[in-house]
Amino acid sequence: MIRMLLRVLGHEYAPPVRRTVALMTTTAVVEGLSYALLVPVLRALFGSTPGDARPWLIAFGAAVAFYAVLRYVSDLSGFLAGTTLLRGMYHRLGDHLARLPIGWYGAGRVGEVSVLASRGVLQAMSVIAHLLGPLISACVTPLTIVVVMLAFDWRMGLAALVAVPVVAAIQVWTGRSMAATDAERAERDHEATGRVIEYLQAQPVLRAGGRTVERFRLLDDSLRELQRASRRSALSALPGILGLTLTVQGMFTVLLVLGTYLALGNVGAAEVLAILVLAARCADPLLSLAGIGGQLRGARSELSRLDTVLRTEPLPQAGEPILPVGHDLELDSVAFRHGDRTVLNDVSLPVPEGQRLAVVGPSGAGKSTLLQLVARFYDVDAGVVRVGGVDVRAIDTEVLMAQIAIVFQDVYLFDGTIEENVRVGRPDAGEAEVRAAATAARLDDVIERLPGGWATNVGEGGALLSGGERQRVSIARALLKDAPIVLLDEVTSALDPVNEAAVHDGIERLMAGRTVVMVAHRMRTVRRADRVVFLDGGRIVEEGSHDELLRRGGRYADFWKISRSIRHVVGLRGAPRSSPSRR
């Protein structure tokens, strides 16, 4: 358990825990040794000169006071280490998650990571702050008392020593027998958490389809299964608890019988009584192992999941990073597979510095993946992606991301103000620069309409803004970053005409003088490109300028005609009477 905890904390944060463990172990040993002074105290009290007990009582009081100080210091050390490491663990987990490939974040990962970031990290702190001390005390103090008993009477000490492997075996057996039920309970717990998140997020769809009752039944079933799993876990713990209790009580009974026999022989009653008192003090921490064991198993389960995530291999970093020269892009014989599916196959594509490249093709052709490979969200399976003439795998991640500004189709905003979300592009930017970026992105029009202006809270994910407003914030963020390379992923595919026009103006300012790769379906965007490639089935089918591809009459020309027809039909239906930008 402690080894796993140290592994999860990492080399940077493990030393404070080691010092805390050493301090807690010392405290537990001092506690056990202080009980040894009860033997001379009782011997003197029951002897012919009870006054001789006074110095031993003083020594016992001093030992208890010393133990109390040590206990306070060790508990404080555990609490301070736990709270300090809490922040460190969040940083370590966050840094690691930021280095994992985007493909790792599949279905269900968001719920899993959210549970780990809350319960898992808190369990790590709880183990250090609240469980480590009682665990060490429950293990070390009884062993110290057994050593003391051996020193005073080897027969009673040996009888107590026999119980040590029995107690250890019961704890191991209990842990193994509960492993399956604990795993099932954890699985049901995660499933129920996912159902709750799913139920809350899907409310608009469920209500529109009149399916709230059915969906609630699925959630209710998952909660019922969690209840059953929790009951099975509790029942499976009973044999271990009973076994431990019976063993401890049995050990004390054996010592009582043995002590009575020895008292009738040549061992004094005072010594036997003192040793029985030691045995009683030995029993209390052993009995607490049952409760501590259950808490530790729960903590170990969460720590194990946290350990699994932290041991997931991130994208490898270059040992000696190379700085890119220039801002051109190149894909050289690139191949990329997602599972068993080949997404891109032998794609070679140069993008000279300052040129605008449009990537067009049907859904699933690999267009968005191409952008993600340029930003190194994934590593290619074959070939090379170069930025400024350098393989992206040889560029430091921070340096690479400083070269690239990305505007996605689905914009995610942090739960904060508009200004805070724009400043994500460059946190140290001055107020004038932020305002200029907002004006260039046509975001100032939105800010003027909002009651709170720049201080308006956008809600979780930007839920309090419309799609067009979120997109303008994203463009302002990219403008503020002022990166030489811009990647655009179908940024106007789901906007109304008013917001589309505003976003296009912002995009035009964003693309000026930069190397641009844009994934687009709207032909208005494509016509602004210097070069167009038509991607289908993970391969480049056609390549050239917009006019050249139209003259060839190939796949791109057909795509253009279909797009024109759709826009013509939409135009006949008429534009919406109003285009509210707020939801």
XYZ file of C-alpha atoms in Angstrom, residues 233-567:
335
model
C -18.975 -6.100 -0.278
C -20.123 -5.510 3.295
C -21.160 -9.149 3.759
C -17.861 -10.431 2.388
C -16.038 -8.346 5.015
C -17.861 -9.987 7.946
C -15.821 -13.256 8.044
C -12.588 -11.283 8.259
C -13.909 -8.983 10.984
C -15.221 -11.933 13.009
C -12.030 -13.918 12.444
C -9.863 -11.041 13.630
C -12.043 -10.427 16.688
C -12.082 -14.108 17.666
C -8.313 -14.398 17.179
C -7.580 -11.384 19.390
C -10.026 -12.519 22.065
C -8.679 -16.061 21.853
C -5.117 -14.777 22.264
C -6.123 -12.784 25.346
C -7.918 -15.839 26.812
C -4.814 -17.995 26.275
C -2.641 -15.373 27.963
C -5.101 -15.152 30.865
C -5.052 -18.926 31.389
C -1.280 -19.060 30.998
C -0.842 -16.122 33.395
C -3.039 -17.783 35.997
C -0.969 -20.966 35.733
C 2.279 -19.025 36.065
C 0.942 -16.980 38.988
C 0.291 -20.238 40.828
C 3.901 -21.174 40.178
C 7.008 -19.063 40.560
C 5.910 -15.878 38.750
C 4.561 -13.021 40.847
C 0.963 -11.942 40.495
C 2.032 -8.343 39.851
C 4.138 -9.346 36.855
C 1.308 -11.487 35.463
C -1.185 -8.665 35.949
C 1.139 -6.190 34.231
C 1.647 -8.504 31.281
C -2.122 -8.999 30.978
C -2.537 -5.227 30.941
C 0.027 -5.119 28.126
C -1.921 -7.809 26.295
C -5.104 -5.758 26.641
C -3.310 -2.702 25.223
C -2.067 -4.905 22.416
C -5.612 -6.035 21.587
C -7.092 -2.558 20.999
C -4.959 -1.548 17.976
C -5.260 -5.051 16.516
C -9.061 -4.857 16.634
C -8.925 -1.462 14.896
C -7.260 -3.163 11.907
C -10.683 -4.393 10.760
C -12.024 -0.863 10.304
C -8.751 0.501 8.939
C -8.505 -2.415 6.514
C -11.857 -1.570 4.917
C -10.895 2.092 4.470
C -7.503 1.104 3.074
C -9.045 -1.255 0.533
C -11.250 1.561 -0.740
C -8.272 3.905 -0.869
C -6.117 1.268 -2.552
C -8.733 0.777 -5.262
C -8.724 4.494 -6.099
C -4.939 4.705 -5.839
C -4.638 1.748 -8.203
C -6.734 3.556 -10.823
C -4.724 6.715 -10.313
C -1.528 4.697 -10.658
C -2.801 3.144 -13.903
C -3.463 6.573 -15.419
C -0.105 7.970 -14.273
C 1.692 4.944 -15.734
C 0.004 5.383 -19.128
C 2.740 6.250 -21.593
C 2.482 9.871 -22.777
C 3.710 11.107 -26.129
C 7.511 10.779 -26.003
C 9.499 13.989 -25.615
C 12.691 14.719 -27.525
C 15.837 14.391 -25.447
C 17.466 17.302 -27.294
C 14.644 19.421 -28.782
C 15.228 21.215 -32.082
C 13.854 24.674 -32.790
C 11.871 24.942 -36.027
C 13.159 27.322 -38.686
C 10.324 29.121 -40.436
C 6.613 28.405 -40.369
C 6.052 26.041 -43.280
C 4.311 22.673 -42.877
C 4.913 19.314 -44.509
C 3.328 15.882 -44.335
C 5.687 13.311 -45.823
C 4.206 9.863 -46.597
C 2.078 10.058 -43.466
C 0.021 7.061 -42.347
C -2.157 6.935 -39.262
C -4.393 4.202 -37.874
C -7.035 4.454 -35.193
C -7.524 0.940 -33.848
C -8.022 -1.345 -36.844
C -9.075 1.506 -39.130
C -6.611 3.303 -41.404
C -7.523 6.991 -41.231
C -4.690 8.412 -43.376
C -2.585 6.437 -45.819
C 0.560 7.717 -47.584
C -0.396 11.393 -47.456
C 2.288 13.797 -48.687
C 1.445 17.466 -48.535
C 3.698 20.555 -48.424
C 2.296 23.871 -47.159
C 4.736 26.732 -47.822
C 5.014 29.517 -45.280
C 2.231 32.064 -45.606
C 0.076 29.857 -47.861
C -3.567 28.977 -47.211
C -4.482 25.353 -47.754
C -8.085 24.127 -47.742
C -8.799 20.464 -47.042
C -12.124 19.279 -48.446
C -13.792 15.895 -48.530
C -16.656 13.766 -47.252
C -17.183 13.012 -43.572
C -14.740 10.432 -42.241
C -12.123 11.214 -44.884
C -9.503 12.082 -42.238
C -9.575 15.885 -42.509
C -9.707 16.685 -38.786
C -7.147 13.960 -38.082
C -4.749 15.678 -40.473
C -4.959 18.866 -38.379
C -4.493 16.906 -35.168
C -1.328 15.283 -36.519
C 0.105 18.712 -37.376
C -0.579 19.832 -33.777
C 0.805 16.490 -32.563
C -2.294 15.418 -30.717
C -1.253 11.976 -32.010
C 1.976 10.547 -33.361
C 1.943 9.175 -36.898
C 2.305 5.441 -37.483
C 4.491 6.053 -40.535
C 5.996 9.040 -42.296
C 6.863 12.441 -40.852
C 5.016 15.654 -40.001
C 7.322 18.683 -40.126
C 6.900 22.226 -38.859
C 9.566 24.674 -39.942
C 11.496 21.792 -41.488
C 11.678 19.868 -38.193
C 9.880 16.649 -37.259
C 7.192 17.612 -34.719
C 8.419 14.743 -32.518
C 11.761 16.516 -32.209
C 10.206 19.844 -31.152
C 9.522 20.681 -27.521
C 5.763 20.529 -26.905
C 5.528 24.069 -25.545
C 7.548 25.431 -28.467
C 5.351 23.575 -30.967
C 2.095 24.774 -29.426
C 3.436 28.333 -29.316
C 3.714 28.146 -33.118
C 0.109 27.030 -33.642
C -3.311 28.582 -33.045
C -6.295 26.253 -33.411
C -9.955 27.113 -33.854
C -12.201 24.074 -33.550
C -15.741 23.564 -34.765
C -16.889 22.646 -31.248
C -15.585 25.420 -29.026
C -15.103 24.728 -25.338
C -15.028 27.699 -22.977
C -14.025 27.568 -19.338
C -16.531 28.476 -16.653
C -15.422 32.067 -16.188
C -15.766 35.495 -17.740
C -15.411 36.335 -21.417
C -12.170 38.175 -20.734
C -10.689 35.202 -18.858
C -11.519 32.920 -21.788
C -9.958 35.285 -24.333
C -6.822 35.589 -22.192
C -6.288 31.830 -22.434
C -4.608 32.642 -25.757
C -1.972 34.753 -23.985
C -2.448 35.307 -20.247
C 0.172 38.062 -20.003
C -1.388 40.205 -22.751
C -2.181 43.823 -21.975
C -5.708 45.178 -21.825
C -5.306 47.040 -25.126
C -4.185 43.839 -26.874
C -7.176 41.914 -25.510
C -9.575 44.626 -26.664
C -7.943 44.750 -30.106
C -8.273 40.986 -30.516
C -11.938 41.169 -29.530
C -12.580 43.933 -32.053
C -10.849 41.999 -34.828
C -12.956 38.910 -34.021
C -16.173 40.982 -33.951
C -16.548 39.949 -30.315
C -17.003 43.564 -29.234
C -20.494 43.494 -30.791
C -21.414 40.640 -28.467
C -19.862 42.267 -25.397
C -21.855 45.463 -25.939
C -25.115 43.467 -25.901
C -24.319 41.566 -22.719
C -25.368 43.136 -19.388
C -22.084 42.208 -17.713
C -19.872 43.130 -20.648
C -16.393 41.648 -20.329
C -17.266 40.302 -16.872
C -20.132 38.182 -18.220
C -19.836 34.580 -17.050
C -20.039 32.133 -19.976
C -21.081 29.081 -17.911
C -19.690 25.564 -18.046
C -18.379 24.886 -21.553
C -19.724 28.292 -22.646
C -23.326 27.109 -22.271
C -24.619 30.653 -21.645
C -23.440 31.836 -25.077
C -24.670 30.879 -28.516
C -22.546 28.869 -30.943
C -21.622 31.981 -32.902
C -20.657 33.873 -29.756
C -18.476 31.011 -28.555
C -16.792 30.892 -31.951
C -16.009 34.622 -31.791
C -14.427 34.129 -28.353
C -12.340 31.304 -29.817
C -11.169 33.458 -32.732
C -10.333 36.347 -30.393
C -8.327 33.896 -28.300
C -6.419 32.742 -31.399
C -5.824 36.337 -32.532
C -4.460 37.224 -29.105
C -2.084 34.272 -29.228
C -0.695 35.642 -32.516
C 0.804 32.304 -33.619
C 2.345 32.076 -37.119
C 0.443 28.875 -38.003
C -3.353 28.651 -37.900
C -5.451 25.470 -38.029
C -9.185 25.867 -38.673
C -11.594 22.962 -38.322
C -14.969 23.695 -39.984
C -15.503 26.759 -37.841
C -18.642 28.004 -39.656
C -20.417 24.741 -40.412
C -23.261 25.248 -37.929
C -23.707 29.030 -37.777
C -26.578 31.242 -38.852
C -25.897 33.776 -41.656
C -25.331 36.732 -39.309
C -22.822 34.916 -37.111
C -21.240 33.259 -40.144
C -20.519 36.649 -41.685
C -19.048 37.947 -38.421
C -16.946 34.831 -37.905
C -15.681 34.990 -41.495
C -14.490 38.544 -40.929
C -12.645 37.401 -37.809
C -11.137 34.424 -39.622
C -9.938 36.642 -42.459
C -8.058 38.821 -39.966
C -6.713 35.713 -38.224
C -5.390 34.202 -41.474
C -3.673 37.364 -42.711
C 0.049 36.745 -43.194
C -0.019 33.299 -41.589
C 0.393 29.694 -42.694
C -3.128 28.278 -42.681
C -4.630 24.815 -42.990
C -8.414 24.920 -42.984
C -10.916 22.088 -43.024
C -14.096 23.424 -44.609
C -17.347 22.498 -46.276
C -18.528 26.035 -46.923
C -17.299 27.061 -50.365
C -17.034 30.684 -49.298
C -14.176 29.629 -47.062
C -12.572 27.319 -49.625
C -12.399 29.997 -52.332
C -10.110 32.075 -50.109
C -7.491 29.311 -50.106
C -4.365 29.402 -52.265
C -4.584 25.649 -52.754
C -7.207 22.960 -52.222
C -6.798 19.231 -51.607
C -9.685 16.789 -51.807
C -9.296 14.018 -49.253
C -11.224 10.756 -49.441
C -10.595 7.404 -47.815
C -7.471 8.740 -46.125
C -5.809 9.657 -49.444
C -5.405 12.837 -51.494
C -7.632 12.358 -54.526
C -7.222 15.791 -56.113
C -5.025 18.823 -55.559
C -4.840 22.301 -57.061
C -6.396 25.741 -56.933
C -10.152 26.189 -56.702
C -10.482 27.210 -60.368
C -8.190 24.432 -61.595
C -10.164 21.747 -59.783
C -13.446 23.095 -61.151
C -12.094 22.945 -64.719
C -11.033 19.309 -64.250
C -14.598 18.303 -63.494
C -13.577 15.666 -60.925
C -14.590 14.890 -57.370
C -14.039 18.432 -56.155
C -16.190 19.876 -58.943
C -19.022 17.496 -58.007
C -18.602 18.486 -54.366
C -18.770 22.166 -55.342
C -21.955 21.669 -57.395
C -23.686 19.829 -54.548
C -22.695 22.556 -52.092
C -23.973 25.269 -54.442
C -27.266 23.416 -54.898
C -27.787 23.086 -51.154
C -27.055 26.758 -50.540
